[in-house]
Amino acid sequence: MAGIDVRALSVVYAGGVRAVDDLELTIADGEFFALLGPSGCGKTTLLRTLAGLEEATAGSVLIGERDVTAVEPARRNVAMVFQDYALFPHMTVAENIAYPLRVRRASRERRRAVAEDTSAELSLAGLLDRRPAQLSGGQQQRVALARAIAMGAEVLLLDEPLSNLDARLRLEARTFLKRLQRELQVTTVFVTHDQAEALAVADRIAVLDSGRLRQVGTPREIFQYPADTFVANFIGSTPMNQLSGRVVGRGVEVVGGTLPLPPGLDRPEGSAVTIGIRPEYLRLYACEAPEAVDGLRGRVSVVENLGVTTLVMLDCSDDIQVGVTVPEADEPAVGATVAAVPEPGRILVFDPDSGQLLTVAKPS
Ligand SMILES: Nc1ncnc2c1ncn2[C@@H]1O[C@H](COP(=O)(O)OP(=O)(O)OP(=O)(O)O)[C@@H](O)[C@H]1O
Ligand SMILES: [Mg+2]
């Protein structure tokens, strides 16, 4: 087993695209680590550079404390699962799984034994003699995974392994993947552009933007304390509310009302800030309720059914809307005027120019 160190890594393609830009990352031994970010942010390039399939322009990659920057892919002891699985169509499932052993000239018996063991672990027993074309997308994905595991590599690199699956299967597959990773305890780097998937499976997440690292943290840290407005916008199934405001005393005036300035944050009177608050961390009250004093007033314009919860959109002005998630039973009437009150400690304050988070408002 091995951890990974990425030191001042840059990867510049011919033509000048800086796909990875001065990246520093430390991934612990046995960690399930997600690389998350929008299309083109450099996730695949970083993964391929870890595998040795792409050359570092500057900086270095260490695996298990060994500098592998100049080491060829086959000698890095990493296994990569590609987005399209890259199975050999003319080989059976068993032959596909055991292929890495064939390359190493293992005996036929040994190959069959490893294929049988690995396939049992991945619920593929009974399919060993089929060819990839005779499998479902989920089964093909598991064969690709089984082949990577059969290599006995210290590091697993997975590039969007679930993206070819339909929504339902994708949920099952990610739970399966998480359980398998726990059992194997193999250091795993998992690429996705799906924030919900990263939050669900990863021990820690790195959020990338244009080849640069925006934030590294646990799913909870990234969800609750996004380092900047880019991360805040990217994470969460419902977008975080962002409101322009001005500091007045211990409060921030925004359209719709005044919100308390988080304790420990001092900003000069009158300074501009951006307030961030997730719809999940707002509560709705009738305007005359005593709690409503500290809230944002608005008129309910739209309610969206999210299943168990409902997303309520409040118009605080003609062009400022605030989203609030409420239990299904508390859904207000469209047209009602209500107050949205933040839960204590859930207000984030960002610098309006740089977008950086100014305070960490610990939940009380
Ligand atoms: N072989 C290449 N030559 C030149 N530019 C490339 C090459 N491969 C990727 N790029 C560019 O590098 C940047 C990062 O690409 P990369 O494939 O790593 O992104 P990604 O985060 O994996 O995106 P996606 O989510 O769409 O898979 C993009 O701007 C892309 O256009
Ligand atoms: Mg990619």
XYZ file of C-alpha atoms and ligand atoms in Angstrom:
396
model
C 0.000 0.000 0.000
C 1.115 3.530 -0.658
C 0.218 7.160 -0.324
C 0.700 9.698 -3.095
C 2.507 13.042 -3.026
C 2.063 15.548 -5.798
C 4.625 18.354 -5.562
C 4.421 21.605 -7.526
C 3.114 19.598 -10.469
C 2.403 21.288 -13.790
C 1.378 19.582 -17.015
C 1.429 21.741 -20.129
C 0.253 20.223 -23.410
C 1.797 21.001 -26.770
C -0.046 24.107 -27.852
C 0.323 25.653 -24.422
C -2.727 24.393 -22.501
C -1.742 24.355 -18.830
C -3.990 21.434 -17.808
C -2.418 21.056 -14.336
C -1.033 24.195 -12.757
C 1.408 24.069 -9.840
C -0.542 21.492 -7.867
C 0.287 20.329 -4.329
C -1.590 17.301 -2.980
C -0.985 14.608 -0.402
C -3.162 11.515 -0.551
C -2.887 9.168 2.423
C -2.235 5.451 2.227
C -5.586 3.666 1.918
C -7.544 6.834 1.306
C -10.545 7.063 -1.048
C -9.769 10.398 -2.675
C -11.975 12.196 -5.209
C -10.854 14.686 -7.861
C -13.827 16.910 -8.559
C -14.324 19.785 -10.956
C -16.013 20.972 -14.121
C -15.255 19.596 -17.577
C -11.756 20.538 -18.742
C -10.392 21.395 -15.280
C -7.604 18.808 -15.593
C -8.914 15.748 -13.721
C -8.054 13.184 -16.390
C -4.690 14.834 -17.053
C -3.777 14.639 -13.359
C -4.854 10.983 -13.160
C -2.911 10.100 -16.308
C 0.141 11.870 -14.911
C -0.121 9.799 -11.714
C -0.262 6.683 -13.925
C 2.735 7.857 -15.968
C 0.721 8.129 -19.199
C 1.273 11.873 -19.329
C 4.609 13.576 -18.668
C 5.025 16.196 -15.948
C 6.248 19.515 -17.329
C 7.410 20.579 -13.862
C 7.240 19.193 -10.342
C 7.134 15.597 -9.169
C 4.939 12.636 -8.253
C 5.790 10.324 -5.365
C 4.050 7.013 -4.748
C 4.810 5.357 -1.441
C 7.621 7.865 -0.934
C 9.324 6.776 -4.159
C 9.795 9.517 -6.739
C 8.155 8.049 -9.847
C 8.157 11.191 -11.996
C 10.507 9.591 -14.518
C 9.327 5.997 -14.000
C 7.431 4.273 -16.824
C 3.763 3.324 -16.231
C 4.334 -0.436 -15.909
C 6.817 0.105 -13.078
C 4.677 2.428 -10.960
C 2.492 -0.299 -9.452
C -0.719 1.569 -10.212
C -3.845 0.288 -11.959
C -6.092 2.576 -13.946
C -9.720 2.066 -14.939
C -10.633 4.215 -17.922
C -13.963 5.879 -18.447
C -14.827 3.552 -21.356
C -13.457 0.499 -19.427
C -11.143 -0.484 -22.326
C -11.993 -4.200 -22.090
C -10.643 -6.541 -24.762
C -13.716 -7.470 -26.830
C -12.332 -10.771 -28.119
C -11.438 -12.059 -24.633
C -13.801 -13.622 -22.112
C -14.443 -12.009 -18.739
C -11.980 -14.426 -17.124
C -9.298 -13.620 -19.694
C -9.887 -9.905 -19.315
C -9.593 -10.056 -15.533
C -6.468 -12.216 -15.639
C -4.810 -10.256 -18.450
C -2.317 -8.444 -16.180
C -1.198 -11.866 -14.904
C -0.802 -13.184 -18.427
C 1.483 -10.261 -19.200
C 3.530 -11.332 -16.195
C 3.539 -14.926 -17.498
C 1.529 -16.463 -14.642
C 0.341 -20.054 -15.248
C -3.085 -20.811 -16.720
C -4.243 -22.332 -13.378
C -3.097 -19.305 -11.418
C -4.894 -16.975 -13.841
C -8.147 -18.900 -13.594
C -7.895 -18.951 -9.770
C -7.366 -15.177 -9.560
C -10.205 -14.567 -12.047
C -12.514 -16.755 -9.945
C -11.577 -15.098 -6.641
C -11.832 -11.546 -7.957
C -15.052 -12.159 -9.849
C -16.698 -13.632 -6.750
C -15.777 -10.475 -4.835
C -17.293 -8.301 -7.570
C -20.478 -10.360 -8.083
C -19.344 -11.542 -11.495
C -19.270 -15.283 -10.778
C -21.198 -17.097 -13.475
C -20.170 -14.577 -16.123
C -16.555 -15.665 -16.491
C -16.974 -17.223 -19.923
C -18.945 -14.380 -21.498
C -17.480 -11.692 -23.696
C -17.803 -7.952 -22.861
C -20.485 -7.430 -25.542
C -22.691 -9.901 -23.647
C -22.587 -7.864 -20.413
C -24.555 -4.885 -19.097
C -22.776 -1.558 -18.540
C -22.590 -2.182 -14.786
C -21.112 -5.648 -15.305
C -18.516 -4.295 -17.749
C -17.577 -1.675 -15.206
C -17.041 -4.377 -12.589
C -14.902 -6.432 -15.001
C -12.684 -3.388 -15.584
C -12.454 -2.948 -11.829
C -11.726 -6.652 -11.316
C -8.909 -6.460 -13.866
C -7.423 -3.479 -12.048
C -7.684 -5.287 -8.701
C -6.198 -8.496 -10.121
C -3.035 -6.507 -10.842
C -2.538 -6.259 -7.077
C -1.495 -2.626 -7.547
C -0.794 -0.309 -4.633
C -2.872 2.474 -6.144
C -6.166 2.393 -8.047
C -6.897 5.259 -10.428
C -10.522 5.474 -11.567
C -11.553 7.951 -14.272
C -15.318 8.575 -14.047
C -15.922 4.852 -13.573
C -19.663 5.260 -13.103
C -20.450 7.735 -15.861
C -21.673 5.151 -18.387
C -24.297 3.774 -16.008
C -27.889 4.898 -15.730
C -28.908 6.846 -12.619
C -30.213 3.897 -10.615
C -27.325 1.563 -11.364
C -24.926 4.391 -10.678
C -26.164 4.687 -7.098
C -25.806 0.937 -6.537
C -22.385 0.876 -8.175
C -21.026 3.709 -6.052
C -22.146 2.012 -2.811
C -20.538 -1.178 -4.054
C -17.330 0.660 -4.944
C -17.159 2.286 -1.546
C -17.612 -1.035 0.251
C -15.011 -2.707 -1.932
C -12.514 0.074 -1.336
C -13.014 -0.253 2.425
C -12.348 -3.972 2.254
C -9.279 -3.731 0.022
C -7.968 -0.567 1.688
C -6.125 0.266 -1.493
C -5.309 3.936 -2.069
C -7.895 5.043 -4.624
C -8.107 8.225 -6.673
C -11.546 8.650 -8.151
C -12.324 11.251 -10.818
C -15.818 12.661 -11.128
C -17.544 15.845 -12.192
C -20.570 14.857 -10.102
C -20.408 16.638 -6.760
C -23.033 14.360 -5.160
C -20.988 11.296 -6.084
C -17.800 12.791 -4.637
C -19.565 13.774 -1.417
C -21.069 10.288 -1.127
C -17.991 8.115 -1.608
C -14.834 10.042 -0.819
C -12.862 10.304 2.410
C -11.525 13.583 1.040
C -12.141 15.650 -2.064
C -9.924 17.983 -4.088
C -11.866 20.596 -6.056
C -10.039 21.693 -9.221
C -10.657 24.647 -11.497
C -8.570 25.348 -14.615
C -5.787 23.052 -13.421
C -5.567 24.738 -10.035
C -6.520 23.445 -6.644
C -9.388 25.348 -5.053
C -9.853 23.290 -1.910
C -9.034 19.950 -0.313
C -11.138 18.621 2.524
C -13.596 16.060 3.799
C -17.024 16.081 2.144
C -18.427 17.791 5.236
C -15.762 20.523 5.277
C -16.261 21.243 1.603
C -20.032 21.307 1.885
C -20.183 23.433 5.027
C -17.115 25.635 4.580
C -16.394 26.083 0.870
C -13.088 27.967 0.573
C -14.507 30.345 -2.012
C -17.607 31.104 -4.062
C -16.443 28.817 -6.899
C -16.514 25.793 -4.577
C -19.731 27.062 -2.968
C -21.400 27.173 -6.386
C -20.073 23.806 -7.452
C -21.071 21.798 -4.362
C -24.632 21.052 -3.301
C -27.653 19.660 -5.124
C -29.463 22.961 -4.698
C -27.297 26.045 -5.272
C -26.064 28.045 -2.297
C -27.803 31.418 -1.918
C -25.384 34.288 -2.475
C -26.428 37.768 -1.478
C -24.573 41.054 -1.763
C -24.613 42.942 1.516
C -23.145 45.789 3.526
C -21.881 45.659 7.098
C -23.961 47.713 9.536
C -22.954 47.325 13.192
C -22.975 43.587 14.009
C -25.215 42.798 11.074
C -25.172 42.635 7.289
C -27.897 44.423 5.385
C -29.100 42.516 2.366
C -32.188 42.824 0.208
C -34.999 41.368 2.299
C -33.555 42.054 5.742
C -30.526 42.049 8.021
C -28.501 38.970 8.918
C -26.156 38.691 11.896
C -22.426 38.977 11.193
C -20.843 35.698 12.374
C -19.052 35.999 15.733
C -15.317 36.581 15.423
C -15.603 38.377 12.105
C -14.901 42.080 12.196
C -15.385 44.079 9.039
C -15.314 47.877 8.815
C -18.690 49.587 8.952
C -20.161 49.917 5.469
C -17.855 47.365 3.797
C -19.268 45.183 1.055
C -19.487 41.407 1.602
C -21.096 38.430 -0.087
C -23.263 36.312 2.174
C -23.550 32.605 1.429
C -26.211 30.401 2.930
C -27.422 27.001 1.811
C -31.155 26.447 1.290
C -30.899 23.501 3.717
C -29.749 25.846 6.506
C -32.665 28.284 6.297
C -35.940 27.877 8.235
C -39.239 29.402 7.178
C -41.462 31.312 9.604
C -44.606 33.366 9.313
C -43.670 37.066 9.201
C -45.306 37.798 12.558
C -43.402 34.994 14.388
C -40.808 36.314 16.919
C -38.036 34.339 15.141
C -38.762 36.217 11.908
C -36.971 39.349 13.191
C -33.576 37.916 12.148
C -34.697 36.722 8.752
C -35.094 37.633 5.123
C -38.591 38.549 4.062
C -39.898 37.505 0.709
C -42.860 36.325 -1.260
C -43.121 32.653 -2.210
C -42.882 32.546 -6.009
C -42.196 28.883 -6.812
C -42.251 25.594 -4.908
C -40.379 22.590 -6.323
C -41.038 19.082 -5.073
C -37.728 17.330 -4.264
C -39.343 14.186 -2.838
C -39.181 14.266 0.961
C -38.350 17.972 0.931
C -39.558 20.967 -1.037
C -37.446 23.787 -2.436
C -39.204 27.088 -1.866
C -38.104 30.128 -3.865
C -38.704 33.491 -2.223
C -38.644 36.725 -4.173
C -36.914 39.240 -1.874
C -37.009 41.832 -4.654
C -37.640 41.829 -8.400
C -34.275 40.242 -9.144
C -33.126 38.700 -5.845
C -34.362 35.210 -5.090
C -33.573 33.035 -2.078
C -34.023 29.253 -1.991
C -35.143 27.481 1.178
C -35.496 23.739 1.658
C -38.427 22.759 3.883
C -39.974 19.447 4.936
C -42.759 18.466 2.561
C -45.391 19.014 5.282
C -44.312 22.652 5.830
C -44.703 23.743 2.229
C -46.053 27.318 2.172
C -48.669 28.627 -0.248
C -47.427 30.357 -3.388
C -47.898 34.095 -2.928
C -47.523 33.993 0.881
C -45.069 36.422 2.488
C -42.698 34.615 4.849
C -39.359 35.034 6.613
C -36.329 32.795 5.998
C -34.167 32.569 9.133
C -30.634 31.103 9.043
C -29.733 28.381 11.506
C -27.157 29.649 14.011
C -23.593 29.425 12.724
C -24.571 28.681 9.137
C -23.952 32.077 7.584
C -20.794 32.263 5.467
C -19.180 35.546 4.547
C -17.106 35.867 1.363
C -14.957 38.686 0.056
C -16.982 40.110 -2.840
C -13.891 40.750 -4.991
C -11.736 37.654 -4.484
C -14.597 35.304 -3.601
C -12.534 33.925 -0.666
C -14.292 32.732 2.480
C -13.624 35.290 5.225
C -14.801 33.363 8.245
C -15.295 29.859 9.288
C -18.604 29.988 11.078
C -18.576 26.902 13.286
C -22.035 25.408 13.716
C -23.274 25.873 17.257
N -3.813 15.687 -25.507
C -4.127 16.958 -25.288
N -3.574 17.979 -25.972
C -3.878 19.273 -25.726
N -4.754 19.670 -24.800
C -5.361 18.709 -24.064
C -5.094 17.315 -24.268
N -5.843 16.595 -23.390
C -6.548 17.497 -22.696
N -6.270 18.766 -23.077
C -6.792 20.017 -22.493
O -6.385 20.068 -21.136
C -7.409 20.542 -20.301
C -7.741 19.504 -19.242
O -8.299 18.363 -19.870
P -8.727 17.070 -19.048
O -9.111 16.019 -20.027
O -7.657 16.737 -18.072
O -10.015 17.613 -18.271
P -11.112 16.841 -17.382
O -11.206 17.599 -16.102
O -10.790 15.395 -17.315
O -12.455 17.095 -18.221
P -13.762 16.148 -18.403
O -14.581 16.290 -17.146
O -14.449 16.767 -19.590
O -13.301 14.731 -18.654
C -8.565 20.895 -21.224
O -8.482 22.257 -21.515
C -8.296 20.046 -22.456
O -8.853 20.654 -23.596
Mg -11.794 13.666 -18.008
